[in-house]
Amino acid sequence: MNKVVRTNLLLFLVPACLLSAQTALAQETPREDKHYLGLLVTAFNHRTIGEVSSEQATGSGGALVIGSHINDLFHAELRLGSGFRDAEVPNSDLTLAVDYFASWYMGLHYPITDYANVYAQAGFSFIHGTGEFTEEEGEGRAQFRDLEGDFPESSFSVSWVLGMDFEIMNDTYLVLEGGKLFEDTGTEANTFQFSTGLKYEF
């Protein structure tokens, strides 16, 4: 009878000890008070370009991310980026360039597994870009005239991002995300951002 009791007790205690050990390990490195640096490659997807045909065009760029975990669920970050390939608008000789931008975000992140997190963040961006016609005369320019010069017309805009990160090495994460960078208040053209890259927490 004692052997049966001891065996049942062991069968109960071993999983309990393993679970408590895993919980202790998980709590050894809380994200609270950690900082992070990241490098992202970004596609800038410009939409609703033009008053008539509502064209889309895609350029590309990159960004440096500097952030901090306020606690285990909330974070704040700053992004500094620039474009390196301009977007060529179909059915026109117009190109749209994101020269540089700076974004500030507050966000919420939530672990869905031991190695993956989902997050959402919103904030503001300052953007400087240009719209240029590559030829002196071109067809169908009338609907794109308002995009020539500074793009966007208003430099400040509300931005948001939804994403996931996956821990691929200790404190190193692969990032996949998408969101809205800005809306041009003058022409109502929207620019979305789709990014991937690496983030390191320390």
Tab-separated table of C-alpha atoms in Angstrom:
chain	number	residue	atom	x	y	z
A	1	MET	CA	0.000	0.000	0.000
A	2	ASN	CA	2.851	2.388	0.881
A	3	LYS	CA	4.484	1.680	-2.494
A	4	VAL	CA	1.288	2.629	-4.309
A	5	VAL	CA	0.962	5.852	-2.304
A	6	ARG	CA	4.632	6.738	-2.952
A	7	THR	CA	4.282	5.990	-6.672
A	8	ASN	CA	1.152	8.151	-6.973
A	9	LEU	CA	2.855	10.912	-4.996
A	10	LEU	CA	5.887	10.803	-7.308
A	11	LEU	CA	3.658	10.866	-10.391
A	12	PHE	CA	2.021	14.001	-9.012
A	13	LEU	CA	5.186	15.760	-7.810
A	14	VAL	CA	7.362	15.280	-10.918
A	15	PRO	CA	5.040	17.173	-13.339
A	16	ALA	CA	4.401	19.818	-10.666
A	17	CYS	CA	8.153	20.362	-10.243
A	18	LEU	CA	8.667	20.534	-14.005
A	19	LEU	CA	5.888	23.094	-14.382
A	20	SER	CA	7.229	25.236	-11.558
A	21	ALA	CA	10.749	25.050	-13.068
A	22	GLN	CA	9.430	26.194	-16.456
A	23	THR	CA	7.536	29.047	-14.796
A	24	ALA	CA	10.688	30.089	-12.934
A	25	LEU	CA	12.713	30.065	-16.165
A	26	ALA	CA	10.051	32.101	-17.946
A	27	GLN	CA	10.139	34.667	-15.132
A	28	GLU	CA	13.943	34.920	-15.072
A	29	THR	CA	14.007	37.187	-18.102
A	30	PRO	CA	10.903	39.411	-18.079
A	31	ARG	CA	10.640	41.847	-20.988
A	32	GLU	CA	9.907	44.693	-18.599
A	33	ASP	CA	12.746	47.256	-18.562
A	34	LYS	CA	14.366	45.665	-21.631
A	35	HIS	CA	15.330	47.796	-24.615
A	36	TYR	CA	15.604	46.785	-28.259
A	37	LEU	CA	17.181	47.741	-31.572
A	38	GLY	CA	15.953	46.661	-34.956
A	39	LEU	CA	16.640	46.988	-38.677
A	40	LEU	CA	13.729	46.729	-41.098
A	41	VAL	CA	13.365	46.569	-44.868
A	42	THR	CA	10.080	48.212	-45.877
A	43	ALA	CA	7.839	48.290	-48.947
A	44	PHE	CA	5.897	51.552	-49.298
A	45	ASN	CA	2.621	50.763	-51.018
A	46	HIS	CA	1.032	54.011	-52.291
A	47	ARG	CA	-2.705	53.652	-52.995
A	48	THR	CA	-5.567	55.741	-54.424
A	49	ILE	CA	-3.169	57.820	-56.518
A	50	GLY	CA	-4.914	60.149	-58.951
A	51	GLU	CA	-8.376	61.648	-59.050
A	52	VAL	CA	-9.699	59.362	-61.812
A	53	SER	CA	-7.894	56.026	-62.129
A	54	SER	CA	-6.878	55.496	-58.465
A	55	GLU	CA	-3.494	53.906	-59.221
A	56	GLN	CA	-1.163	51.948	-56.939
A	57	ALA	CA	2.640	52.050	-56.868
A	58	THR	CA	5.284	50.516	-54.620
A	59	GLY	CA	8.666	51.823	-53.528
A	60	SER	CA	11.050	50.524	-50.881
A	61	GLY	CA	13.207	51.716	-48.025
A	62	GLY	CA	14.575	50.843	-44.623
A	63	ALA	CA	14.292	51.874	-40.995
A	64	LEU	CA	16.210	51.792	-37.729
A	65	VAL	CA	14.017	50.926	-34.726
A	66	ILE	CA	14.871	51.999	-31.164
A	67	GLY	CA	12.456	50.903	-28.449
A	68	SER	CA	11.850	50.052	-24.824
A	69	HIS	CA	9.455	47.741	-22.974
A	70	ILE	CA	7.511	49.770	-20.423
A	71	ASN	CA	6.245	46.535	-18.844
A	72	ASP	CA	5.501	42.963	-19.961
A	73	LEU	CA	2.696	44.119	-22.261
A	74	PHE	CA	3.402	47.708	-23.371
A	75	HIS	CA	6.248	49.250	-25.328
A	76	ALA	CA	7.270	52.544	-26.926
A	77	GLU	CA	9.539	53.017	-29.914
A	78	LEU	CA	11.065	55.471	-32.358
A	79	ARG	CA	11.728	54.702	-36.029
A	80	LEU	CA	14.052	56.584	-38.356
A	81	GLY	CA	13.944	55.617	-42.000
A	82	SER	CA	14.376	56.581	-45.617
A	83	GLY	CA	13.460	55.328	-49.049
A	84	PHE	CA	15.979	53.859	-51.491
A	85	ARG	CA	13.738	52.981	-54.461
A	86	ASP	CA	11.080	55.354	-55.772
A	87	ALA	CA	7.576	54.230	-56.743
A	88	GLU	CA	6.712	54.548	-60.433
A	89	VAL	CA	3.012	55.271	-60.888
A	90	PRO	CA	1.400	53.208	-63.702
A	91	ASN	CA	-0.105	55.005	-66.701
A	92	SER	CA	1.956	58.119	-66.002
A	93	ASP	CA	5.506	59.447	-65.842
A	94	LEU	CA	5.122	60.287	-62.135
A	95	THR	CA	7.454	58.909	-59.459
A	96	LEU	CA	6.812	59.148	-55.709
A	97	ALA	CA	9.754	59.159	-53.296
A	98	VAL	CA	9.843	58.831	-49.513
A	99	ASP	CA	13.015	60.790	-48.766
A	100	TYR	CA	13.007	60.249	-44.999
A	101	PHE	CA	10.598	59.722	-42.111
A	102	ALA	CA	10.491	59.530	-38.322
A	103	SER	CA	7.743	57.680	-36.437
A	104	TRP	CA	6.875	57.445	-32.757
A	105	TYR	CA	4.669	54.609	-31.484
A	106	MET	CA	3.070	53.290	-28.307
A	107	GLY	CA	2.169	49.623	-28.529
A	108	LEU	CA	0.734	46.508	-26.935
A	109	HIS	CA	2.413	43.115	-27.403
A	110	TYR	CA	1.129	39.714	-26.311
A	111	PRO	CA	2.883	36.297	-26.289
A	112	ILE	CA	1.019	33.580	-28.207
A	113	THR	CA	3.732	30.911	-27.730
A	114	ASP	CA	7.062	30.668	-25.895
A	115	TYR	CA	8.826	32.110	-28.952
A	116	ALA	CA	6.231	34.271	-30.780
A	117	ASN	CA	4.409	37.495	-29.988
A	118	VAL	CA	1.749	39.563	-31.718
A	119	TYR	CA	1.673	43.336	-31.361
A	120	ALA	CA	-0.267	46.433	-32.347
A	121	GLN	CA	0.989	49.981	-32.125
A	122	ALA	CA	-0.182	53.449	-33.068
A	123	GLY	CA	1.419	56.863	-33.142
A	124	PHE	CA	2.528	59.728	-35.348
A	125	SER	CA	4.938	60.099	-38.253
A	126	PHE	CA	6.816	62.987	-39.808
A	127	ILE	CA	7.410	62.304	-43.502
A	128	HIS	CA	9.262	64.162	-46.215
A	129	GLY	CA	8.843	62.984	-49.791
A	130	THR	CA	8.506	64.266	-53.330
A	131	GLY	CA	6.420	63.660	-56.405
A	132	GLU	CA	8.191	64.281	-59.704
A	133	PHE	CA	7.384	63.924	-63.383
A	134	THR	CA	10.274	62.265	-65.199
A	135	GLU	CA	9.458	63.769	-68.607
A	136	GLU	CA	8.731	67.321	-69.661
A	137	GLU	CA	5.453	66.310	-71.241
A	138	GLY	CA	3.450	63.159	-70.674
A	139	GLU	CA	-0.014	61.751	-71.192
A	140	GLY	CA	-2.673	61.735	-68.476
A	141	ARG	CA	-0.892	64.186	-66.198
A	142	ALA	CA	-3.951	66.194	-65.209
A	143	GLN	CA	-5.140	63.802	-62.470
A	144	PHE	CA	-1.657	63.660	-60.909
A	145	ARG	CA	-0.844	67.401	-60.869
A	146	ASP	CA	-1.623	67.784	-57.168
A	147	LEU	CA	1.004	65.141	-56.323
A	148	GLU	CA	3.872	67.091	-57.862
A	149	GLY	CA	6.231	68.694	-55.368
A	150	ASP	CA	6.068	67.871	-51.658
A	151	PHE	CA	4.514	64.468	-50.974
A	152	PRO	CA	2.664	64.201	-48.675
A	153	GLU	CA	1.331	67.749	-48.604
A	154	SER	CA	1.049	67.605	-44.796
A	155	SER	CA	4.246	66.290	-43.178
A	156	PHE	CA	2.563	64.902	-40.024
A	157	SER	CA	0.179	61.961	-40.026
A	158	VAL	CA	-1.302	59.270	-37.783
A	159	SER	CA	0.401	55.872	-38.272
A	160	TRP	CA	-0.314	52.332	-37.092
A	161	VAL	CA	1.274	48.881	-37.339
A	162	LEU	CA	0.171	45.266	-36.732
A	163	GLY	CA	2.829	42.567	-36.555
A	164	MET	CA	4.388	39.386	-35.193
A	165	ASP	CA	7.877	38.620	-33.946
A	166	PHE	CA	9.499	35.180	-33.657
A	167	GLU	CA	12.501	34.449	-31.431
A	168	ILE	CA	15.046	32.748	-33.711
A	169	MET	CA	18.009	33.038	-31.313
A	170	ASN	CA	18.400	34.164	-27.735
A	171	ASP	CA	16.910	37.709	-27.545
A	172	THR	CA	16.908	37.971	-31.372
A	173	TYR	CA	13.577	38.183	-33.179
A	174	LEU	CA	12.406	37.968	-36.785
A	175	VAL	CA	9.785	40.676	-37.410
A	176	LEU	CA	6.878	40.580	-39.886
A	177	GLU	CA	4.465	43.521	-39.947
A	178	GLY	CA	2.165	45.779	-41.931
A	179	GLY	CA	0.320	49.028	-41.357
A	180	LYS	CA	-0.378	52.562	-42.505
A	181	LEU	CA	2.415	55.122	-42.656
A	182	PHE	CA	0.453	58.205	-43.738
A	183	GLU	CA	-2.449	59.700	-45.656
A	184	ASP	CA	-1.862	62.708	-47.875
A	185	THR	CA	-4.538	65.171	-46.762
A	186	GLY	CA	-4.274	67.158	-50.006
A	187	THR	CA	-4.908	64.293	-52.455
A	188	GLU	CA	-6.211	61.541	-50.102
A	189	ALA	CA	-3.503	59.186	-51.356
A	190	ASN	CA	-2.641	56.554	-48.722
A	191	THR	CA	0.734	54.963	-48.104
A	192	PHE	CA	0.937	51.590	-46.355
A	193	GLN	CA	4.106	50.012	-44.956
A	194	PHE	CA	5.003	46.305	-45.062
A	195	SER	CA	8.225	45.392	-43.278
A	196	THR	CA	10.474	42.529	-42.283
A	197	GLY	CA	13.751	42.490	-40.401
A	198	LEU	CA	15.515	41.637	-37.150
A	199	LYS	CA	15.149	42.959	-33.618
A	200	TYR	CA	17.561	42.435	-30.735
A	201	GLU	CA	16.547	42.894	-27.093
A	202	PHE	CA	19.010	43.759	-24.322
